[in-house]
mmCIF file of C-alpha atoms in Angstrom:
data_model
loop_
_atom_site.group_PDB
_atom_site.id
_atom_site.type_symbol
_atom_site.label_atom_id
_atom_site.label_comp_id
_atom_site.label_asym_id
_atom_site.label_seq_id
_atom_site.Cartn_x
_atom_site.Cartn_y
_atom_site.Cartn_z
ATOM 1 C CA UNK A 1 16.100 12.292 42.187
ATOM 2 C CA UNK A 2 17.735 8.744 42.493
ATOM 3 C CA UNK A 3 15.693 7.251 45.059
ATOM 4 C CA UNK A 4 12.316 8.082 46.067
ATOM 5 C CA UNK A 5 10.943 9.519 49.134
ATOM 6 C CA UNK A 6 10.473 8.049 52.242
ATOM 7 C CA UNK A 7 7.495 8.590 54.499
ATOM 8 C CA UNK A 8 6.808 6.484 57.788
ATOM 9 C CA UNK A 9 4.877 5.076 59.162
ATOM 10 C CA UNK A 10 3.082 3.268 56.015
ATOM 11 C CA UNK A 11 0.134 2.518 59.101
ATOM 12 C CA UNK A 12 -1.522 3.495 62.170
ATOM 13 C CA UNK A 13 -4.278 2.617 63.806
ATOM 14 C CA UNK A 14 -6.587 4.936 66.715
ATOM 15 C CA UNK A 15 -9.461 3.984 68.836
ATOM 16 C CA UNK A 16 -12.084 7.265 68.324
ATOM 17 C CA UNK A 17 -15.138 8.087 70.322
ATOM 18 C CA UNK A 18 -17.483 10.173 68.691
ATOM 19 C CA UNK A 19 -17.428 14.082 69.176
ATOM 20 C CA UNK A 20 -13.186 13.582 70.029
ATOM 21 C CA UNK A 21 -10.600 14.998 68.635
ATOM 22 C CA UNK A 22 -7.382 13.022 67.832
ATOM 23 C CA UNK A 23 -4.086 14.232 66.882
ATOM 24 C CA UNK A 24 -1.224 12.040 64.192
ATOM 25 C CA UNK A 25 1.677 12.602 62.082
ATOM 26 C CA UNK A 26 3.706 10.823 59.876
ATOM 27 C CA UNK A 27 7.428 11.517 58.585
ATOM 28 C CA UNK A 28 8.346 12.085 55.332
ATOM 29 C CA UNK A 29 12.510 12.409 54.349
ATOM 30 C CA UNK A 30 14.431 13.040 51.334
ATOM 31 C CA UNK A 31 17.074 10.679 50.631
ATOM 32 C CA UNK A 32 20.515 11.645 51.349
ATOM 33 C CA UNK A 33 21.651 10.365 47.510
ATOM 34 C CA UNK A 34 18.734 12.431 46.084
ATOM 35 C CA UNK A 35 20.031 15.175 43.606
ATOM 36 C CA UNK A 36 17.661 17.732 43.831
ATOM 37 C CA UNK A 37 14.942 18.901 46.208
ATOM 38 C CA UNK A 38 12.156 17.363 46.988
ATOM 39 C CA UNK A 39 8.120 19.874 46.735
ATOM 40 C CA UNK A 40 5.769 17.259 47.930
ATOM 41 C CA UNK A 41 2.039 17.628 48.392
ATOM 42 C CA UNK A 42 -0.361 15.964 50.942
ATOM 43 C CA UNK A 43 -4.029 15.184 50.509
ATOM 44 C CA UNK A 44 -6.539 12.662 52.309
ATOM 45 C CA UNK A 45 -8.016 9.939 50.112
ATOM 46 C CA UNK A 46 -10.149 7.119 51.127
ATOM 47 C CA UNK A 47 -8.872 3.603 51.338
ATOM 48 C CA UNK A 48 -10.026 -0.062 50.819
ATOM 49 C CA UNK A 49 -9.421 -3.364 49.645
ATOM 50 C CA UNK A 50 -11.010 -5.932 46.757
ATOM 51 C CA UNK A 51 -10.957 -9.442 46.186
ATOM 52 C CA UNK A 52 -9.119 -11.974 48.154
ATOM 53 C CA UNK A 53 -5.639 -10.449 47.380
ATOM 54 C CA UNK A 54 -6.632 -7.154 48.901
ATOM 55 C CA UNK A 55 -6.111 -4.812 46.000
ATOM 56 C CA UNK A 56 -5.843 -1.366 46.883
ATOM 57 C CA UNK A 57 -8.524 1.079 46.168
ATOM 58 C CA UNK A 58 -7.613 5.085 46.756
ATOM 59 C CA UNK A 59 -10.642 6.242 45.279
ATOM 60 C CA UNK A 60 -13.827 4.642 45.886
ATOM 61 C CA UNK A 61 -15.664 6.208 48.721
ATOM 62 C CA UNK A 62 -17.839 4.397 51.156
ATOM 63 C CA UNK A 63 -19.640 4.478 54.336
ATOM 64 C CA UNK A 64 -16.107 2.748 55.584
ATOM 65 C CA UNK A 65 -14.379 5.620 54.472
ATOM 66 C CA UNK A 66 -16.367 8.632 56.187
ATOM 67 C CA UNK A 67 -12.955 9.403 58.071
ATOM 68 C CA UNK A 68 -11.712 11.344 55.085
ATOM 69 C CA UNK A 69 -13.695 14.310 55.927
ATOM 70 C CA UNK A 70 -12.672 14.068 59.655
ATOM 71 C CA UNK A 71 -9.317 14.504 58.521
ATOM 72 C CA UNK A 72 -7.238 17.638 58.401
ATOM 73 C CA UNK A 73 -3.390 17.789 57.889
ATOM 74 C CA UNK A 74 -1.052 20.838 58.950
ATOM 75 C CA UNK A 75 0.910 22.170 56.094
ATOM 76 C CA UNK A 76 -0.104 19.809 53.121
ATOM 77 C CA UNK A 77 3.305 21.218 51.038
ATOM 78 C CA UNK A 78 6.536 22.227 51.380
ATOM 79 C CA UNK A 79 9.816 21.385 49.884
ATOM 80 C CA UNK A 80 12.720 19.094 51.665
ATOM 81 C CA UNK A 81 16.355 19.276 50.724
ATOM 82 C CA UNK A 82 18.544 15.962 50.465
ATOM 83 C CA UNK A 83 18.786 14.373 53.950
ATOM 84 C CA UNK A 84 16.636 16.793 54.845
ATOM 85 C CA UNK A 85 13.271 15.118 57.150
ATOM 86 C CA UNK A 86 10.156 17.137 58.575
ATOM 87 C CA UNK A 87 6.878 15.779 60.168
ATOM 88 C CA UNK A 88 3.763 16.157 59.175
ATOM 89 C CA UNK A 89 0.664 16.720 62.006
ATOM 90 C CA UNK A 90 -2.904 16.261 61.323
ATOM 91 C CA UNK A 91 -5.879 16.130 63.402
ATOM 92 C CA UNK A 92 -8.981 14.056 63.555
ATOM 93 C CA UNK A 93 -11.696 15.605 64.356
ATOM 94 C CA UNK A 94 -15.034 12.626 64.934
ATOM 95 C CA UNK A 95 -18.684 13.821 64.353
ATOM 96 C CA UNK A 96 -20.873 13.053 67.396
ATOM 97 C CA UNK A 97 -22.872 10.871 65.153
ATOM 98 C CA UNK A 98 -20.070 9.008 63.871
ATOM 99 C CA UNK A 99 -21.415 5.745 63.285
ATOM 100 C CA UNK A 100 -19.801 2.681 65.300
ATOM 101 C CA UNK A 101 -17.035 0.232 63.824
ATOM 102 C CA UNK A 102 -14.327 0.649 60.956
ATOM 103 C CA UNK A 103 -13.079 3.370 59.193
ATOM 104 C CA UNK A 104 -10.393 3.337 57.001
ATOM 105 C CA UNK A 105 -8.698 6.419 55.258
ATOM 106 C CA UNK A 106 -4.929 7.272 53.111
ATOM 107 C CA UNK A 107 -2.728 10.016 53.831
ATOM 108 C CA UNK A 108 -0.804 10.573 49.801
ATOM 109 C CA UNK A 109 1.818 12.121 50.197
ATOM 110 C CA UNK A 110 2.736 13.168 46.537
ATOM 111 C CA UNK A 111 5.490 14.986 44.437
ATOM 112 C CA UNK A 112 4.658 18.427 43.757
ATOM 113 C CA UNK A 113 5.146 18.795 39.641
ATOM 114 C CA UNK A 114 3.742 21.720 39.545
ATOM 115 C CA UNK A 115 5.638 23.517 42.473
ATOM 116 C CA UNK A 116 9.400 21.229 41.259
ATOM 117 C CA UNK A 117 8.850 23.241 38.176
ATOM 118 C CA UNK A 118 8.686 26.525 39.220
ATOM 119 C CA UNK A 119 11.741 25.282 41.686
ATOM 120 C CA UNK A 120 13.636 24.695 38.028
ATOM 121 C CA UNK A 121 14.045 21.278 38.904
ATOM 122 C CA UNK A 122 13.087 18.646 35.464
ATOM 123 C CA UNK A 123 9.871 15.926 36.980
ATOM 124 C CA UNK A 124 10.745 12.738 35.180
ATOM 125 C CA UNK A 125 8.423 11.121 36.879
ATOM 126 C CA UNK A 126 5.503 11.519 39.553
ATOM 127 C CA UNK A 127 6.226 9.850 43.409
ATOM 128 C CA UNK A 128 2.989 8.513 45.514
ATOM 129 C CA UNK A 129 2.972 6.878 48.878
ATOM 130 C CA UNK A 130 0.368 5.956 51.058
ATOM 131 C CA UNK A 131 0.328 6.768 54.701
ATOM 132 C CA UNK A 132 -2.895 4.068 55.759
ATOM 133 C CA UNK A 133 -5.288 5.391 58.951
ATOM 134 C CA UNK A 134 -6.964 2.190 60.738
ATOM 135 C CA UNK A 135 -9.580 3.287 63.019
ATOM 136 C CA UNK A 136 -12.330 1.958 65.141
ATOM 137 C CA UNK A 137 -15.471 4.083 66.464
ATOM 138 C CA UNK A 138 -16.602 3.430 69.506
ATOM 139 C CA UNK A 139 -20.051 2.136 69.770
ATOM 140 C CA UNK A 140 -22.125 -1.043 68.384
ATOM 141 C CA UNK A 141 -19.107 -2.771 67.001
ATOM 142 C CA UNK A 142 -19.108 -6.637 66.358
ATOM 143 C CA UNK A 143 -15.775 -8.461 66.097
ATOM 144 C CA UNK A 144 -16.606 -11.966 64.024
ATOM 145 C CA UNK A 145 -14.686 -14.150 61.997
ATOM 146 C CA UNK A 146 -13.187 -16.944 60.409
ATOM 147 C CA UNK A 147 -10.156 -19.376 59.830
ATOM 148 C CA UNK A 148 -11.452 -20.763 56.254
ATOM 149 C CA UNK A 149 -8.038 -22.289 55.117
ATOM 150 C CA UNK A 150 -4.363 -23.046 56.665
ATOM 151 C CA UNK A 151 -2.739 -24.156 53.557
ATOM 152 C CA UNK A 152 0.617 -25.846 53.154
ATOM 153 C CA UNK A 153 1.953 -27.831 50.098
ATOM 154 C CA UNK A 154 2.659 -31.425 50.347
ATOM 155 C CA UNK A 155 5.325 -31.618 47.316
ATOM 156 C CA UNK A 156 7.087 -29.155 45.355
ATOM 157 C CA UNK A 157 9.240 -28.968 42.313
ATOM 158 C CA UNK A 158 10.654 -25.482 43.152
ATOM 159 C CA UNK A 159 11.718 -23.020 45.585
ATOM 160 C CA UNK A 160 10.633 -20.636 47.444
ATOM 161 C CA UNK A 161 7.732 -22.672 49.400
ATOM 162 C CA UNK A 162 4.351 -20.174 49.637
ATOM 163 C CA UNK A 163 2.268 -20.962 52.371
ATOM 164 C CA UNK A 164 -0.550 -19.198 53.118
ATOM 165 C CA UNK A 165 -4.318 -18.547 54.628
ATOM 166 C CA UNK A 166 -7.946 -17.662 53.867
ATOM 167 C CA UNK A 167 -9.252 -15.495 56.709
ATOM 168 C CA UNK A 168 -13.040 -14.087 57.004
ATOM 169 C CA UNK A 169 -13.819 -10.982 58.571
ATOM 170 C CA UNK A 170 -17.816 -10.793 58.577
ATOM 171 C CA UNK A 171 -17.654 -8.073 61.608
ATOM 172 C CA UNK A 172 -17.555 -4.177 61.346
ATOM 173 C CA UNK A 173 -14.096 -3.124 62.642
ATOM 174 C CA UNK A 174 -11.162 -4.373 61.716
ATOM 175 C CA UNK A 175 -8.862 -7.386 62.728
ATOM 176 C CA UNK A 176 -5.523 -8.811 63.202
ATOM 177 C CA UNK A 177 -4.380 -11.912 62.068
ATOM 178 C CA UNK A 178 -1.041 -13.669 63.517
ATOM 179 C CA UNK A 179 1.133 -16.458 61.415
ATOM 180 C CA UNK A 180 3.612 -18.108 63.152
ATOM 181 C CA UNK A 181 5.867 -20.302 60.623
ATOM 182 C CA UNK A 182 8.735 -22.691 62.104
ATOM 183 C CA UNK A 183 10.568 -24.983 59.273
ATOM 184 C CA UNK A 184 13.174 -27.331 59.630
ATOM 185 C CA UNK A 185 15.452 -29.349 57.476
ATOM 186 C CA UNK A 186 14.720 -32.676 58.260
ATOM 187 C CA UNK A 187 18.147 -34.157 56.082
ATOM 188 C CA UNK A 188 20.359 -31.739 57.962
ATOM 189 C CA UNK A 189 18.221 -30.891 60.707
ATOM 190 C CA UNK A 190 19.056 -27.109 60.847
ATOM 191 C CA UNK A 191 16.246 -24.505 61.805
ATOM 192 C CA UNK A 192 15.129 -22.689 58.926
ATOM 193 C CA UNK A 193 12.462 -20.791 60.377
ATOM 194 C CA UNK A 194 12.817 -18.716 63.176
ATOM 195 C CA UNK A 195 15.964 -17.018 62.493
ATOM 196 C CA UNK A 196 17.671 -15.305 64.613
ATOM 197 C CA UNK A 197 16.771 -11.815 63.235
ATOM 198 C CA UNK A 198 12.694 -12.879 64.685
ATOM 199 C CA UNK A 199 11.634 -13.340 61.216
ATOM 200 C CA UNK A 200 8.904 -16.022 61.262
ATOM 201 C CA UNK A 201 5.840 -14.185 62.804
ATOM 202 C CA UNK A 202 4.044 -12.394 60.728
ATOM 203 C CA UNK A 203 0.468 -9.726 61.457
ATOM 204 C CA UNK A 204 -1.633 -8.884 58.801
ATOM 205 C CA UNK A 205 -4.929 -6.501 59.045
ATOM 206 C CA UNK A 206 -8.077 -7.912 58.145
ATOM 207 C CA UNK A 207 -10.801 -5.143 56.667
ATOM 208 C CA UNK A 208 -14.531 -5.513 57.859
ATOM 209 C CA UNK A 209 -16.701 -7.699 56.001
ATOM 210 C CA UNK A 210 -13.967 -8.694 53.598
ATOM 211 C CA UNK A 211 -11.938 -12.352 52.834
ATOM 212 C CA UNK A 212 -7.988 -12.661 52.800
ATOM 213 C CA UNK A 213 -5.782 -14.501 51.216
ATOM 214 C CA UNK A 214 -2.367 -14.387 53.031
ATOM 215 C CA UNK A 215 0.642 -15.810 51.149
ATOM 216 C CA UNK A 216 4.116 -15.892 52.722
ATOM 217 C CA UNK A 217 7.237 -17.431 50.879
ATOM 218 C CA UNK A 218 10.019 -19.637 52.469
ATOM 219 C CA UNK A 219 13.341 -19.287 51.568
ATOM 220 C CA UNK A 220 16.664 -20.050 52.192
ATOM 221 C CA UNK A 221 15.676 -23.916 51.214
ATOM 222 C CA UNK A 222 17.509 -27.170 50.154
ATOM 223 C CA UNK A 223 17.590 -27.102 46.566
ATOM 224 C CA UNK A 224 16.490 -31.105 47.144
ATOM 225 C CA UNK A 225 14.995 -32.664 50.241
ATOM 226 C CA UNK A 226 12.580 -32.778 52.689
ATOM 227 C CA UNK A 227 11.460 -30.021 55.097
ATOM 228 C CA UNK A 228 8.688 -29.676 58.132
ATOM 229 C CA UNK A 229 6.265 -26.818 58.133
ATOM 230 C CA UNK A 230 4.444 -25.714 61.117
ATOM 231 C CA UNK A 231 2.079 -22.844 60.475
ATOM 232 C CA UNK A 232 -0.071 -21.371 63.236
ATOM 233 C CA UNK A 233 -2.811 -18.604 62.799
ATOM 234 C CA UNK A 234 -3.969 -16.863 65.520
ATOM 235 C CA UNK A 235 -7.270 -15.074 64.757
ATOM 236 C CA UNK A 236 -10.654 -13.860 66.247
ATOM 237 C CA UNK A 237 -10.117 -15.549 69.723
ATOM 238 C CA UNK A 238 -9.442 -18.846 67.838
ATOM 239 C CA UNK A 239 -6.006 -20.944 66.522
ATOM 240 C CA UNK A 240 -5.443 -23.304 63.706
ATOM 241 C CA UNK A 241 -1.998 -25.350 63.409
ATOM 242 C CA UNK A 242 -1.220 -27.483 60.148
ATOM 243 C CA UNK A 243 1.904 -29.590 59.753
ATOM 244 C CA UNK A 244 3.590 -31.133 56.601
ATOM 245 C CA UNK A 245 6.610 -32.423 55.680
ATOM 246 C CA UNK A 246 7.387 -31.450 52.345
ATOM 247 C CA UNK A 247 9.624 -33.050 49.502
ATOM 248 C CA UNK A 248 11.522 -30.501 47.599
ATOM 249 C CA UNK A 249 12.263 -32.532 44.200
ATOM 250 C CA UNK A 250 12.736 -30.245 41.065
ATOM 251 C CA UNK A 251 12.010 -31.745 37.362
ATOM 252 C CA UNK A 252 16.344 -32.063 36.425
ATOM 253 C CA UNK A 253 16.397 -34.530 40.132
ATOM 254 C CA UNK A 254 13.234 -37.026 38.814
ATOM 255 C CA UNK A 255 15.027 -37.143 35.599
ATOM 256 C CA UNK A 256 18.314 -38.131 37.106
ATOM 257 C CA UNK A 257 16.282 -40.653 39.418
ATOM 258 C CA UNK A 258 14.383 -42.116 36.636
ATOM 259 C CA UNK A 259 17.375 -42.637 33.972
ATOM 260 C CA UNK A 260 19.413 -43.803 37.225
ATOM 261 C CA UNK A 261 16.131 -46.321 37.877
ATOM 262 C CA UNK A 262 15.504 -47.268 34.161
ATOM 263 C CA UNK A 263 19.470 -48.001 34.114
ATOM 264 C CA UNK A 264 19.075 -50.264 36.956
ATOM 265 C CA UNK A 265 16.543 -51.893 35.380
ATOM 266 C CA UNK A 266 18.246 -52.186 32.286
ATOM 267 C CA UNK A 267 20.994 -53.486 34.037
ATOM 268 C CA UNK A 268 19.624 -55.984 36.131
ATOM 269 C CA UNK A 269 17.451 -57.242 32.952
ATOM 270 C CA UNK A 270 20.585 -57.415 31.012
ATOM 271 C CA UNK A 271 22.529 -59.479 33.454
ATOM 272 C CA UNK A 272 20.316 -61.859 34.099
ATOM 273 C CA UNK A 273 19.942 -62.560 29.830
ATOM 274 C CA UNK A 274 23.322 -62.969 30.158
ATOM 275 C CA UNK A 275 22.994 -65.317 33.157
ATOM 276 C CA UNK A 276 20.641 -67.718 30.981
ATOM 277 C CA UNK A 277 22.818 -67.581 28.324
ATOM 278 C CA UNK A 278 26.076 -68.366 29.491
ATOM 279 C CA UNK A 279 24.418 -71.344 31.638
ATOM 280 C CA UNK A 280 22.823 -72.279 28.538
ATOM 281 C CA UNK A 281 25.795 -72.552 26.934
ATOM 282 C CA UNK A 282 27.504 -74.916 29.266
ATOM 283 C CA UNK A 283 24.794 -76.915 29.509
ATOM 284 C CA UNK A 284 25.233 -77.733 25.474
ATOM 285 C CA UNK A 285 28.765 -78.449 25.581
#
């Protein structure tokens, strides 16, 4: 194929109640510039997150991840021409002693090697995309957290600006944290942030008992000058706004300000020497 597949969406999220039964699906397409069909297979993995730059994890299993044996999908392969879309169904079915809070599961939706070859079609290479489920139990569930960091640069020597956040989730079902970023020029005074096409606001989850690090670049900067940053995180009830105005001044602009300031110097220096010394000369004749 030239392009990979395409599945949507990469999230959802359900509120269960133990003992019910909840239905989903997700959509997965084969470009219209692929070359050859597409014999995909679906399986139910569990999902989580380590560190403060939420890595991944597709494998380890935990009492977070109990929803992968609620999980049942409708018709876990089949083959899809080019352009050609279908949807996939599955059901969750909750124990009634489903314990309260998070749970957090992946639909992979993977190429089918096995089934491409028997199709005749050549496997280069091996396709995997995640389809995350977000639920919440119903029961005993604490929502806590915290705003630990709103962090925006004071100076930098190179564009894109990252701005970013350190958010604490010490509850047991899952939150959402809102950024709100406005930046203006303050040379020119143009808007950078919002633009017109809403970009700007920005949602990230936030897993049970788990710290994030958010990170969001700016772009579309001055090469040189001076910009305000307003970043606002909404979280857990509570807000946190930080504002800087921010010099933009990369390493070949301080060398042309220094030589320009040591030639100034030099200058000035210079001309006053030969101040003295043409009033010393008159003096002598």
């Amino acid at each position: 194929m030239n392009d990979a597949f395409v599945v949507t969406p990469m999230s959802q999220d359900f509120e269960l109640e133990p003992g019910g039964t909840y239905t989903g699906s997700i959509t997965v397409a084969n470009p219209s510039d692929s070359t050859s069909d597409f014999a995909y297979k679906i399986s139910v993995a569990p999902y989580s997150v380590s560190g403060e730059g939420y890595e991944a994890d597709l494998a380890t299993m935990s009492n977070r991840s109990m929803m992968v044996d609620w999980i049942k999908v409708d018709n876990p392969k089949g083959t899809l021409k080019p352009n050609e879309t279908t949807e996939i169904n599955f059901t969750i079915t909750v124990p009634e002693n489903a314990p309260a809070g998070g749970q957090y599961a992946s639909i992979l939706i993977t190429e089918d090697a096995e089934a491409a070859t028997n199709q005749g079609v050549k496997v280069n290479s091996i396709f995997e995309i995640a389809s995350l489920v977000y639920a919440n139990v119903a029961g005993e569930t604490v929502r806590e957290g915290e705003i630990l960091e709103n962090n925006i640069p004071g100076f930098v020597m190179a564009t894109p600006i990252e701005v970013g956040a350190l958010i604490s989730n010490t509850g047991n079902v899952h939150q959402m944290v809102t950024t709100t970023l406005e930046v203006k020029n303050l040379i020119t005074g143009e808007t950078i942030l919002p633009t017109e096409q809403g970009a700007g606001r920005y949602a990230e989850a936030i897993m049970p008992e788990t710290t994030r690090r958010t990170n969001y670049e700016i772009m579309d900067l001055p090469v040189v000058g001076v910009v305000r940053v307003n970043q606002t995180i909404y979280y857990n009830g509570m807000s946190s706004t930080e504002v800087k105005d921010i010099l933009i001044c990369p390493v070949w602009f301080m060398v042309v300000v220094i030589v320009f300031a040591l030639g100034l110097i030099f200058g000035t220096v210079f001309g006053a020497r030969e101040h003295r010394r043409k009033k010393s000369a008159r003096k002598i004749t």
